[in-house]
Amino acid sequence: MEGISESALRALAGQRSFERGQGYLDAVSGVQVGDGWVTASVRGAERYEVELTLAGPGELAGECDCPYGMEGNFCKHLVALGLTVLARREGLPRQRKAARDRAQVLYGWLSGLSKDELLALVREQIGEDRQLRRRLELRAASARGDLAAIRALVRELLDIGPFAQYGYVEYADARAYADQARKAVSVIGELAGSTSRADDAITLAREAMLLLADAVENVDDSDGWLGQIGGDLAVAHLEACRAAGPEPEELARWLVGHALGDMDDGLTDIDPLDYEEVLGDEGMALLRKLTLEAWRGNRRGWAEKYLMERLAKAGGDVDVVIAVHAADLAPSGHTHLVIAHELDTARRPDEALRWAERGIEDTRDLADIDTALVDYLCDRYGQADRLPDAVALRRDHFVARRTLLAYRQLRVAAQAANCWPAEREAALAVLRADAGSGQRDGYGGGPVLIDALLDDKDIDAAWHAATETGAHDQQWLALADQIRATRPADALGVYRRLAEPLAKQTGNAIYEQLTSLLLSMRECHRRLGSQDEFTVYLTALRTDQKRKRNLMRLLDQHGL
């Protein structure tokens, strides 16, 4: 196929999928070449069917039934097939000619059959192929305009019974069920495209949504097949409504009921605003009225709030958006922040600031506040040259949280306001009190005081505090790394203490930690001029640990 090339495959798949596809060449099997198409199976997490086609002169396209491919992507399995075809390009012309010859022979033979012979052939095929029979039955019912027959077949296609064991469709059978369900949606989609049958398509689409919602409760849809089918159903319903032009009031009521009810568990994800053209002014007015009534009846309902907010935003009514959020304020202040952002977007900054400040006032405990709200307010205070207010808020937040991050944020605010020395002393006093009482919330569970002093590059104070109050091993390690150049003896004591328990453990991660400590110890001995002492220590350790081959290999790699 002239349209297949590495550059075309790379362009369609993207670099990542192209590179991954190169690793699947040995997984390609059953390659069949036709006139303008190539099919094969590719073994991945399971066996996938892939097909490459030339949509036009030099226009390469592909389909794969893996989850990524079903979303319309040119996946790694298609890349693998394309690269396999390229590797066999010399035989392609002959295979394509053979495919054309076979097709001509087949079409010639079929053309020579009588009507009765063709009917007999079709009967034979539908007797052997259940799926073909169903497709033809649906086409026949559609051609006759037999809604009852189509409805019965759609219900049959959406029935999980043939795939379920003990009433549940396991993961291994979910895809086969989805393939069957997709045929029902395909028929509804065909009806939706016909003006004369669009009303039937609306009815069937809504019924199918309910059936699919019931089915998904009993199907392991880990790969999201039913979600894709639900999306296709939503598209078919919208297209049918556009073609049929249903009564606006009925459509508005159905859309609100669907959006606020439990009809489809989110499978179809229908957006009522997509129907604005179909609803017209009358229908949209009723849609807003019904939504408002529903929201007033349940101001904290997620679906009610979401639909109310969507309609308000679409109408550019910021005050309604704010009212929706204000009716259910989160104690963390997060909702206040959402409102502030909405007001900023509407260019109402003074109101936005008041709502943000109210979020701080309404919060019972600053330890539970949404940190993003604090950040927002401090940014606003900085822009307004209200630096003392920013420092006061950061201080209160730090006292409530007593974390290294809150300490850093207080430092930034206080430095901007030129008052960090005084704020630092007060903050460290709080952390010293925590360390003295045994509170441990810092790195690795050690005192935050140690982390704060290390972050301030006050190494001597951090060492003194660790000696007085204790510290976590990771904090001791950080301290040792900081003082190694100036106080190698103290650092060496830390490294040796941390190495002792590691020598009794196994695992590559442990070996890497131990090797790192040994390298630091060697550096300390070098600075102390006691390399011989380290040699004795290392020799003894290697003798004791000689059975740990990975450790010995790692030590050799680092010259230990």
Coordinates of C-alpha atoms in Angstrom, one line a residue:
M1 CA 0.0 0.0 0.0
E2 CA 1.7 3.1 -1.3
G3 CA 0.3 5.3 1.5
I4 CA 2.0 3.5 4.3
S5 CA 5.4 4.9 5.4
E6 CA 7.2 5.4 8.7
S7 CA 6.6 9.2 8.5
A8 CA 2.9 8.7 7.9
L9 CA 2.6 6.3 10.8
R10 CA 4.6 8.6 13.1
A11 CA 2.4 11.6 12.1
L12 CA -0.8 9.7 12.8
A13 CA 0.2 8.0 16.0
G14 CA 2.5 10.6 17.6
Q15 CA 6.0 9.9 18.8
R16 CA 5.1 8.0 22.0
S17 CA 2.6 5.6 20.3
F18 CA 5.0 5.1 17.4
E19 CA 7.9 4.2 19.7
R20 CA 5.6 1.8 21.7
G21 CA 4.4 0.2 18.5
Q22 CA 7.9 -0.7 17.5
G23 CA 7.9 -3.1 20.5
Y24 CA 4.9 -5.0 19.2
L25 CA 6.2 -6.3 15.9
D26 CA 6.4 -9.8 17.3
A27 CA 2.8 -9.6 18.5
V28 CA 1.4 -9.2 14.9
S29 CA -0.2 -12.3 13.4
G30 CA -2.7 -13.3 10.8
V31 CA -1.9 -10.5 8.3
Q32 CA -4.4 -10.4 5.5
V33 CA -4.0 -8.1 2.5
G34 CA -6.9 -6.8 0.4
D35 CA -7.2 -4.1 -2.3
G36 CA -6.6 -1.0 -0.2
W37 CA -6.7 -2.6 3.2
V38 CA -4.7 -4.8 5.5
T39 CA -6.0 -6.6 8.6
A40 CA -4.3 -8.5 11.4
S41 CA -4.4 -9.5 15.1
V42 CA -2.1 -7.9 17.6
R43 CA -1.5 -9.3 21.0
G44 CA -1.5 -6.7 23.7
A45 CA -3.3 -6.9 27.1
E46 CA -5.6 -9.1 25.0
R47 CA -5.9 -9.9 21.3
Y48 CA -7.0 -6.9 19.2
E49 CA -8.2 -6.7 15.6
V50 CA -6.6 -4.0 13.6
E51 CA -7.2 -2.7 10.1
L52 CA -5.3 -0.2 8.0
T53 CA -7.0 1.4 5.0
L54 CA -6.4 4.0 2.3
A55 CA -9.2 6.5 2.7
G56 CA -8.1 8.2 -0.5
P57 CA -5.0 8.6 -2.6
G58 CA -2.2 8.5 0.0
E59 CA -4.6 9.1 2.9
L60 CA -3.9 6.4 5.5
A61 CA -6.4 5.6 8.2
G62 CA -6.8 2.8 10.7
E63 CA -9.1 1.2 13.2
C64 CA -8.3 -0.9 16.3
D65 CA -10.7 -2.3 18.9
C66 CA -8.4 -1.7 21.8
P67 CA -9.7 0.9 24.3
Y68 CA -7.4 3.7 23.0
G69 CA -8.2 2.9 19.4
M70 CA -12.0 2.8 20.1
E71 CA -11.6 6.5 21.2
G72 CA -10.6 7.3 17.6
N73 CA -6.8 7.3 18.2
F74 CA -4.2 5.8 15.9
C75 CA -2.7 3.4 18.5
K76 CA 0.5 1.4 18.9
H77 CA -1.2 -1.7 17.5
L78 CA -1.9 0.0 14.2
V79 CA 1.8 1.2 14.2
A80 CA 2.9 -2.4 14.7
L81 CA 0.8 -3.6 11.7
G82 CA 2.0 -0.7 9.6
L83 CA 5.7 -1.4 10.3
T84 CA 5.0 -5.1 9.6
V85 CA 3.6 -4.3 6.2
L86 CA 6.6 -2.1 5.4
A87 CA 8.9 -4.9 6.3
R88 CA 7.0 -7.1 3.8
R89 CA 6.5 -4.4 1.1
E90 CA 8.0 -6.4 -1.7
G91 CA 5.2 -8.9 -1.7
L92 CA 2.4 -6.4 -1.3
P93 CA 1.7 -5.8 -5.1
R94 CA 1.3 -9.5 -5.7
Q95 CA -1.0 -9.9 -2.6
R96 CA -3.1 -6.9 -3.6
K97 CA -3.5 -8.2 -7.2
A98 CA -4.5 -11.6 -5.8
A99 CA -7.1 -9.9 -3.5
R100 CA -8.5 -8.0 -6.5
D101 CA -8.7 -11.2 -8.5
R102 CA -10.5 -13.1 -5.8
A103 CA -13.0 -10.2 -5.4
Q104 CA -13.7 -10.2 -9.1
V105 CA -14.2 -13.9 -9.1
L106 CA -16.6 -13.6 -6.1
Y107 CA -18.6 -10.7 -7.6
G108 CA -18.8 -12.5 -10.9
W109 CA -20.1 -15.6 -9.3
L110 CA -22.7 -13.7 -7.2
S111 CA -23.8 -11.8 -10.3
G112 CA -24.5 -15.1 -12.0
L113 CA -26.8 -16.4 -9.3
S114 CA -30.5 -16.3 -9.6
K115 CA -32.7 -14.5 -7.1
D116 CA -33.6 -17.8 -5.5
E117 CA -30.0 -18.9 -5.3
L118 CA -29.0 -15.6 -3.7
L119 CA -31.9 -15.9 -1.1
A120 CA -30.8 -19.5 -0.4
L121 CA -27.2 -18.3 0.2
V122 CA -28.4 -15.5 2.5
R123 CA -30.6 -17.9 4.4
E124 CA -27.6 -20.2 4.9
Q125 CA -25.4 -17.4 6.2
I126 CA -27.9 -16.0 8.6
G127 CA -28.5 -19.5 9.9
E128 CA -24.8 -19.7 10.7
D129 CA -24.1 -16.1 11.8
R130 CA -26.3 -14.9 14.6
Q131 CA -24.9 -11.3 14.4
L132 CA -25.5 -11.1 10.7
R133 CA -29.1 -12.3 11.3
R134 CA -29.7 -9.6 13.9
R135 CA -28.3 -6.9 11.7
L136 CA -30.6 -7.9 8.8
E137 CA -33.6 -8.3 11.1
L138 CA -33.1 -4.7 12.3
R139 CA -32.7 -3.4 8.7
A140 CA -35.9 -5.3 7.7
A141 CA -37.9 -3.9 10.7
S142 CA -36.6 -0.4 10.0
A143 CA -37.6 -0.7 6.3
R144 CA -41.1 -1.8 7.3
G145 CA -41.4 1.0 9.9
D146 CA -42.1 -1.7 12.5
L147 CA -41.3 0.1 15.7
A148 CA -42.4 -2.8 17.9
A149 CA -40.1 -5.1 16.1
I150 CA -37.2 -2.7 16.3
R151 CA -37.9 -2.1 20.0
A152 CA -37.9 -5.8 20.7
L153 CA -34.6 -6.3 18.9
V154 CA -33.0 -3.3 20.6
R155 CA -34.0 -4.7 24.0
E156 CA -32.6 -8.1 23.0
L157 CA -29.3 -6.5 22.0
L158 CA -29.0 -4.6 25.3
D159 CA -29.9 -7.7 27.4
I160 CA -26.9 -8.8 29.4
G161 CA -28.4 -12.3 29.9
P162 CA -26.4 -14.2 27.3
F163 CA -23.1 -12.8 28.7
A164 CA -23.9 -12.9 32.4
Q165 CA -23.0 -15.5 34.9
Y166 CA -25.0 -15.3 38.1
G167 CA -26.5 -12.1 36.8
Y168 CA -23.1 -10.3 36.3
V169 CA -21.0 -9.8 33.1
E170 CA -17.4 -10.3 34.0
Y171 CA -14.5 -8.3 32.5
A172 CA -13.7 -11.1 30.0
D173 CA -17.2 -10.9 28.5
A174 CA -17.8 -7.2 28.8
R175 CA -16.4 -6.3 25.4
A176 CA -18.5 -8.9 23.6
Y177 CA -21.6 -7.5 25.3
A178 CA -20.5 -4.0 24.3
D179 CA -20.1 -5.0 20.7
Q180 CA -23.6 -6.3 20.7
A181 CA -25.0 -3.2 22.4
R182 CA -23.3 -1.0 19.9
K183 CA -25.3 -2.6 17.1
A184 CA -28.5 -1.4 18.8
V185 CA -27.1 2.1 19.0
S186 CA -26.1 1.9 15.3
V187 CA -29.7 1.2 14.3
I188 CA -31.0 4.1 16.4
G189 CA -28.5 6.3 14.8
E190 CA -29.6 5.3 11.3
L191 CA -33.2 6.1 12.3
A192 CA -32.1 9.5 13.7
G193 CA -30.8 10.5 10.3
S194 CA -34.1 10.0 8.7
T195 CA -36.7 12.8 9.0
S196 CA -39.6 10.4 8.7
R197 CA -38.3 8.1 11.4
A198 CA -36.6 10.6 13.8
D199 CA -39.5 10.5 16.3
D200 CA -39.1 6.7 16.6
A201 CA -35.3 7.3 17.1
I202 CA -36.1 9.7 20.0
T203 CA -38.3 7.1 21.7
L204 CA -35.8 4.3 21.2
A205 CA -32.8 6.3 22.3
R206 CA -34.5 7.2 25.6
E207 CA -35.6 3.6 26.2
A208 CA -32.0 2.4 25.3
M209 CA -30.6 4.9 27.8
L210 CA -32.7 3.3 30.6
L211 CA -31.8 -0.2 29.6
L212 CA -28.1 0.7 29.4
A213 CA -28.3 2.3 32.8
D214 CA -29.7 -0.9 34.2
A215 CA -27.1 -3.0 32.4
V216 CA -24.1 -1.0 33.6
E217 CA -24.9 -1.9 37.2
N218 CA -24.1 -5.5 36.4
V219 CA -21.2 -5.2 33.9
D220 CA -17.5 -4.9 34.7
D221 CA -17.0 -1.9 32.4
S222 CA -13.3 -1.3 33.4
D223 CA -12.4 -0.3 29.9
G224 CA -15.2 2.1 29.5
W225 CA -17.0 0.4 26.6
L226 CA -20.5 1.3 27.8
G227 CA -19.5 4.9 28.4
Q228 CA -18.6 5.2 24.7
I229 CA -21.9 3.6 23.8
G230 CA -23.7 6.0 26.1
G231 CA -22.0 8.9 24.4
D232 CA -23.1 7.5 21.0
L233 CA -26.7 7.3 22.3
A234 CA -26.6 10.9 23.4
V235 CA -25.4 11.9 19.9
A236 CA -28.2 9.9 18.2
H237 CA -30.8 11.4 20.5
L238 CA -29.7 15.0 19.7
E239 CA -29.6 14.3 16.0
A240 CA -33.1 12.8 16.1
C241 CA -34.4 15.8 18.0
R242 CA -32.9 18.1 15.4
A243 CA -34.5 16.1 12.7
A244 CA -37.9 15.7 14.3
G245 CA -38.3 19.0 16.1
P246 CA -40.1 17.6 19.1
E247 CA -42.6 19.7 21.2
P248 CA -40.4 22.1 23.2
E249 CA -42.2 21.7 26.5
E250 CA -42.0 18.0 26.5
L251 CA -38.3 18.1 25.5
A252 CA -37.5 20.6 28.2
R253 CA -39.1 18.5 30.9
W254 CA -37.4 15.4 29.7
L255 CA -34.0 17.1 29.6
V256 CA -34.3 18.4 33.2
G257 CA -35.6 15.1 34.4
H258 CA -32.7 13.3 32.7
A259 CA -30.1 15.8 34.0
L260 CA -31.4 15.7 37.6
G261 CA -32.5 12.1 37.8
D262 CA -30.7 8.8 38.0
M263 CA -31.7 7.8 34.5
D264 CA -28.2 6.9 33.1
D265 CA -25.6 7.1 35.9
G266 CA -23.8 9.7 33.8
L267 CA -23.3 7.3 30.9
T268 CA -24.8 9.6 28.2
D269 CA -23.6 12.9 29.7
I270 CA -26.3 14.9 27.9
D271 CA -25.9 18.7 28.1
P272 CA -29.3 20.5 27.9
L273 CA -27.6 23.5 26.4
D274 CA -26.8 21.5 23.3
Y275 CA -30.5 21.5 22.6
E276 CA -30.9 25.3 22.7
E277 CA -31.6 25.5 18.9
V278 CA -34.2 22.7 19.1
L279 CA -35.9 24.1 22.2
G280 CA -36.2 27.6 21.0
D281 CA -37.0 30.6 23.2
E282 CA -40.1 28.9 24.7
G283 CA -38.4 25.7 25.5
M284 CA -35.3 27.4 27.0
A285 CA -37.5 29.5 29.2
L286 CA -39.2 26.5 30.6
L287 CA -35.9 24.7 31.0
R288 CA -34.6 27.6 33.1
K289 CA -37.8 27.7 35.1
L290 CA -37.8 24.0 35.9
T291 CA -34.1 24.1 36.8
L292 CA -34.7 27.0 39.2
E293 CA -37.6 25.2 40.8
A294 CA -35.5 22.0 41.2
W295 CA -32.6 24.0 42.7
R296 CA -34.8 25.8 45.1
G297 CA -36.1 22.5 46.3
N298 CA -32.6 21.1 46.8
R299 CA -29.9 23.8 47.0
R300 CA -27.2 21.4 48.0
G301 CA -27.9 18.8 45.3
W302 CA -24.9 18.3 43.1
A303 CA -26.9 17.9 39.9
E304 CA -29.2 20.8 40.7
K305 CA -26.3 23.1 41.4
Y306 CA -24.4 22.1 38.3
L307 CA -27.3 22.5 35.9
M308 CA -28.3 25.8 37.5
E309 CA -24.7 27.1 37.3
R310 CA -24.4 26.0 33.6
L311 CA -27.6 27.8 32.6
A312 CA -26.6 30.9 34.6
K313 CA -23.2 31.1 33.0
A314 CA -24.6 30.5 29.6
G315 CA -26.9 33.5 30.2
G316 CA -24.1 35.6 31.6
D317 CA -25.9 36.0 35.0
V318 CA -23.0 36.2 37.4
D319 CA -25.3 37.0 40.4
V320 CA -27.2 33.8 39.9
V321 CA -23.9 31.8 39.7
I322 CA -22.9 33.4 43.0
A323 CA -26.3 32.6 44.6
V324 CA -25.9 29.0 43.6
H325 CA -22.5 28.7 45.3
A326 CA -23.5 30.9 48.3
A327 CA -26.4 28.5 49.1
D328 CA -23.9 25.7 50.0
L329 CA -20.7 27.2 51.4
A330 CA -17.9 24.8 52.2
P331 CA -16.4 25.2 55.7
S332 CA -12.9 25.2 54.2
G333 CA -13.5 28.4 52.4
H334 CA -13.2 26.8 49.0
T335 CA -16.6 27.9 47.8
H336 CA -15.8 31.5 48.9
L337 CA -12.7 31.3 46.6
V338 CA -14.8 30.0 43.7
I339 CA -17.1 32.9 44.1
A340 CA -14.2 35.3 44.3
H341 CA -12.8 34.0 41.0
E342 CA -16.2 34.3 39.3
L343 CA -16.4 38.0 40.5
D344 CA -12.9 38.6 39.2
T345 CA -13.8 37.2 35.8
A346 CA -16.8 39.6 35.9
R347 CA -14.4 42.5 36.7
R348 CA -15.9 43.0 40.2
P349 CA -12.7 42.8 42.2
D350 CA -13.9 44.6 45.3
E351 CA -16.7 42.1 45.8
A352 CA -14.3 39.3 45.1
L353 CA -12.0 40.5 47.9
R354 CA -14.9 40.8 50.3
W355 CA -16.0 37.2 49.6
A356 CA -12.4 35.9 50.0
E357 CA -12.1 37.7 53.4
R358 CA -15.5 36.4 54.4
G359 CA -14.1 32.9 53.7
I360 CA -11.4 33.5 56.4
E361 CA -13.9 34.9 58.8
D362 CA -16.4 32.0 58.3
T363 CA -13.8 29.3 58.9
R364 CA -13.8 28.0 62.4
D365 CA -10.2 26.7 62.3
L366 CA -7.6 28.1 60.0
A367 CA -5.9 24.7 60.1
D368 CA -8.8 23.4 57.9
I369 CA -8.8 26.4 55.5
D370 CA -8.3 25.9 51.8
T371 CA -4.7 27.1 51.4
A372 CA -5.5 28.4 47.9
L373 CA -7.9 30.9 49.6
V374 CA -5.0 32.2 51.8
D375 CA -2.7 32.4 48.8
Y376 CA -5.4 34.4 46.8
L377 CA -5.9 36.9 49.7
C378 CA -2.2 37.4 50.2
D379 CA -1.7 38.0 46.5
R380 CA -4.5 40.6 46.5
Y381 CA -3.0 42.2 49.7
G382 CA 0.3 42.4 47.9
Q383 CA -1.2 44.0 44.8
A384 CA -2.9 46.6 47.1
D385 CA 0.2 47.3 49.1
R386 CA -1.4 45.9 52.2
L387 CA 1.7 44.0 53.2
P388 CA 0.9 44.0 57.0
D389 CA -2.4 42.3 56.3
A390 CA -0.6 39.6 54.2
V391 CA 1.8 39.1 57.1
A392 CA -1.0 38.9 59.7
L393 CA -2.8 36.3 57.6
R394 CA 0.3 34.2 56.9
R395 CA 1.1 34.4 60.6
D396 CA -2.3 33.2 61.7
H397 CA -2.2 30.4 59.1
F398 CA 1.2 29.3 60.3
V399 CA 0.2 29.2 63.9
A400 CA -2.8 27.1 62.9
R401 CA -0.9 24.7 60.7
R402 CA 2.7 24.8 62.0
T403 CA 4.1 23.2 58.8
L404 CA 7.3 23.9 57.0
L405 CA 5.3 25.2 54.0
A406 CA 3.4 27.7 56.2
Y407 CA 6.7 28.8 57.7
R408 CA 8.1 29.4 54.3
Q409 CA 5.0 31.4 53.2
L410 CA 5.2 33.5 56.4
R411 CA 8.9 34.2 55.6
V412 CA 8.2 35.4 52.1
A413 CA 5.4 37.7 53.3
A414 CA 7.4 39.1 56.2
Q415 CA 10.5 39.7 54.1
A416 CA 8.4 41.7 51.6
A417 CA 7.2 43.7 54.6
N418 CA 10.7 44.1 56.0
C419 CA 9.7 42.5 59.3
W420 CA 11.1 38.9 59.1
P421 CA 13.5 39.0 62.0
A422 CA 10.7 39.6 64.5
E423 CA 8.3 37.3 62.8
R424 CA 10.9 34.6 62.6
E425 CA 11.7 34.7 66.3
A426 CA 8.0 34.4 67.2
A427 CA 7.5 31.6 64.7
L428 CA 10.5 29.7 66.0
A429 CA 9.3 30.1 69.5
V430 CA 6.1 28.3 68.5
L431 CA 8.0 25.5 66.9
R432 CA 10.4 25.2 69.9
A433 CA 7.4 24.7 72.1
D434 CA 6.0 22.0 69.8
A435 CA 9.4 20.3 69.7
G436 CA 9.7 20.4 73.5
S437 CA 6.3 18.9 73.9
G438 CA 7.2 16.0 71.5
Q439 CA 5.0 17.2 68.6
R440 CA 6.4 15.6 65.4
D441 CA 5.0 16.7 62.1
G442 CA 8.2 17.6 60.1
Y443 CA 10.1 15.7 57.5
G444 CA 9.9 12.0 58.3
G445 CA 8.0 12.7 61.4
G446 CA 10.6 14.8 63.1
P447 CA 10.2 18.3 64.7
V448 CA 9.2 21.0 62.2
L449 CA 11.7 23.2 64.1
I450 CA 14.6 21.3 62.6
D451 CA 13.2 21.6 59.0
A452 CA 12.6 25.4 59.5
L453 CA 16.1 26.0 60.7
L454 CA 17.6 23.9 57.9
D455 CA 15.4 25.8 55.4
D456 CA 16.8 29.1 56.9
K457 CA 20.3 27.7 56.4
D458 CA 20.8 28.2 60.2
I459 CA 22.7 24.9 60.5
D460 CA 24.3 25.4 63.9
A461 CA 20.9 26.2 65.4
A462 CA 19.4 23.2 63.7
W463 CA 22.1 20.9 65.1
H464 CA 21.7 22.3 68.6
A465 CA 17.9 21.9 68.4
A466 CA 18.3 18.3 67.1
T467 CA 20.7 17.5 70.0
E468 CA 18.2 19.0 72.5
T469 CA 14.9 17.8 71.2
G470 CA 15.8 14.8 69.0
A471 CA 15.2 14.5 65.3
H472 CA 14.2 12.0 62.6
D473 CA 16.9 10.0 60.9
Q474 CA 16.2 11.9 57.6
Q475 CA 16.7 15.2 59.5
W476 CA 20.0 13.9 61.0
L477 CA 21.1 12.9 57.5
A478 CA 20.3 16.3 56.1
L479 CA 22.2 17.9 59.0
A480 CA 25.2 15.7 58.5
D481 CA 25.3 16.5 54.8
Q482 CA 25.3 20.2 55.7
I483 CA 28.1 20.1 58.3
R484 CA 30.3 17.5 56.6
A485 CA 32.7 20.1 55.2
T486 CA 33.1 22.1 58.5
R487 CA 32.5 19.5 61.2
P488 CA 33.4 16.1 59.7
A489 CA 33.7 14.3 63.0
D490 CA 30.1 15.2 64.0
A491 CA 28.9 14.2 60.5
L492 CA 30.8 11.0 60.6
G493 CA 29.1 10.0 63.9
V494 CA 25.7 10.5 62.2
Y495 CA 26.6 8.5 59.1
R496 CA 27.9 5.5 61.1
R497 CA 24.9 5.4 63.3
L498 CA 22.6 5.4 60.3
A499 CA 24.6 2.8 58.5
E500 CA 24.5 0.2 61.4
P501 CA 20.8 -0.9 61.0
L502 CA 21.1 -0.9 57.2
A503 CA 23.9 -3.5 57.3
K504 CA 21.3 -5.9 58.9
Q505 CA 18.8 -5.5 56.0
T506 CA 18.5 -6.7 52.4
G507 CA 17.2 -5.2 49.2
N508 CA 18.6 -3.1 46.4
A509 CA 17.1 0.1 47.8
I510 CA 18.8 -0.6 51.2
Y511 CA 22.1 -1.3 49.4
E512 CA 21.9 2.0 47.6
Q513 CA 21.3 3.9 50.9
L514 CA 24.2 2.1 52.6
T515 CA 26.5 2.8 49.7
S516 CA 25.6 6.5 49.8
L517 CA 26.4 6.6 53.5
L518 CA 29.7 4.9 53.0
L519 CA 30.7 7.4 50.4
S520 CA 29.9 10.2 52.8
M521 CA 31.9 8.5 55.6
R522 CA 34.9 8.2 53.3
E523 CA 34.7 11.9 52.6
C524 CA 34.6 12.6 56.4
H525 CA 37.6 10.4 57.0
R526 CA 39.5 12.1 54.2
R527 CA 38.9 15.5 55.7
L528 CA 40.0 14.1 59.1
G529 CA 43.0 12.5 57.7
S530 CA 42.0 9.1 59.0
Q531 CA 41.6 7.1 55.7
D532 CA 43.2 4.0 57.3
E533 CA 40.5 3.9 59.9
F534 CA 37.9 3.9 57.1
T535 CA 39.7 1.2 55.3
V536 CA 39.6 -1.0 58.4
Y537 CA 35.8 -0.3 58.8
L538 CA 35.1 -1.0 55.1
T539 CA 37.1 -4.2 55.1
A540 CA 35.2 -5.5 58.1
L541 CA 31.9 -4.6 56.6
R542 CA 32.7 -6.2 53.3
T543 CA 33.8 -9.4 55.0
D544 CA 30.6 -9.4 57.1
Q545 CA 28.3 -8.7 54.1
K546 CA 30.1 -10.8 51.4
R547 CA 27.0 -13.0 50.7
K548 CA 25.1 -9.9 49.5
R549 CA 26.3 -10.0 45.9
N550 CA 24.3 -7.0 44.7
L551 CA 25.8 -4.9 47.6
M552 CA 29.3 -6.1 46.7
R553 CA 28.7 -5.2 43.1
L554 CA 27.4 -1.8 44.0
L555 CA 30.4 -1.1 46.3
D556 CA 32.8 -2.2 43.5
Q557 CA 31.1 0.2 41.1
H558 CA 31.8 3.1 43.5
G559 CA 35.3 2.1 44.3
L560 CA 34.5 1.1 47.9

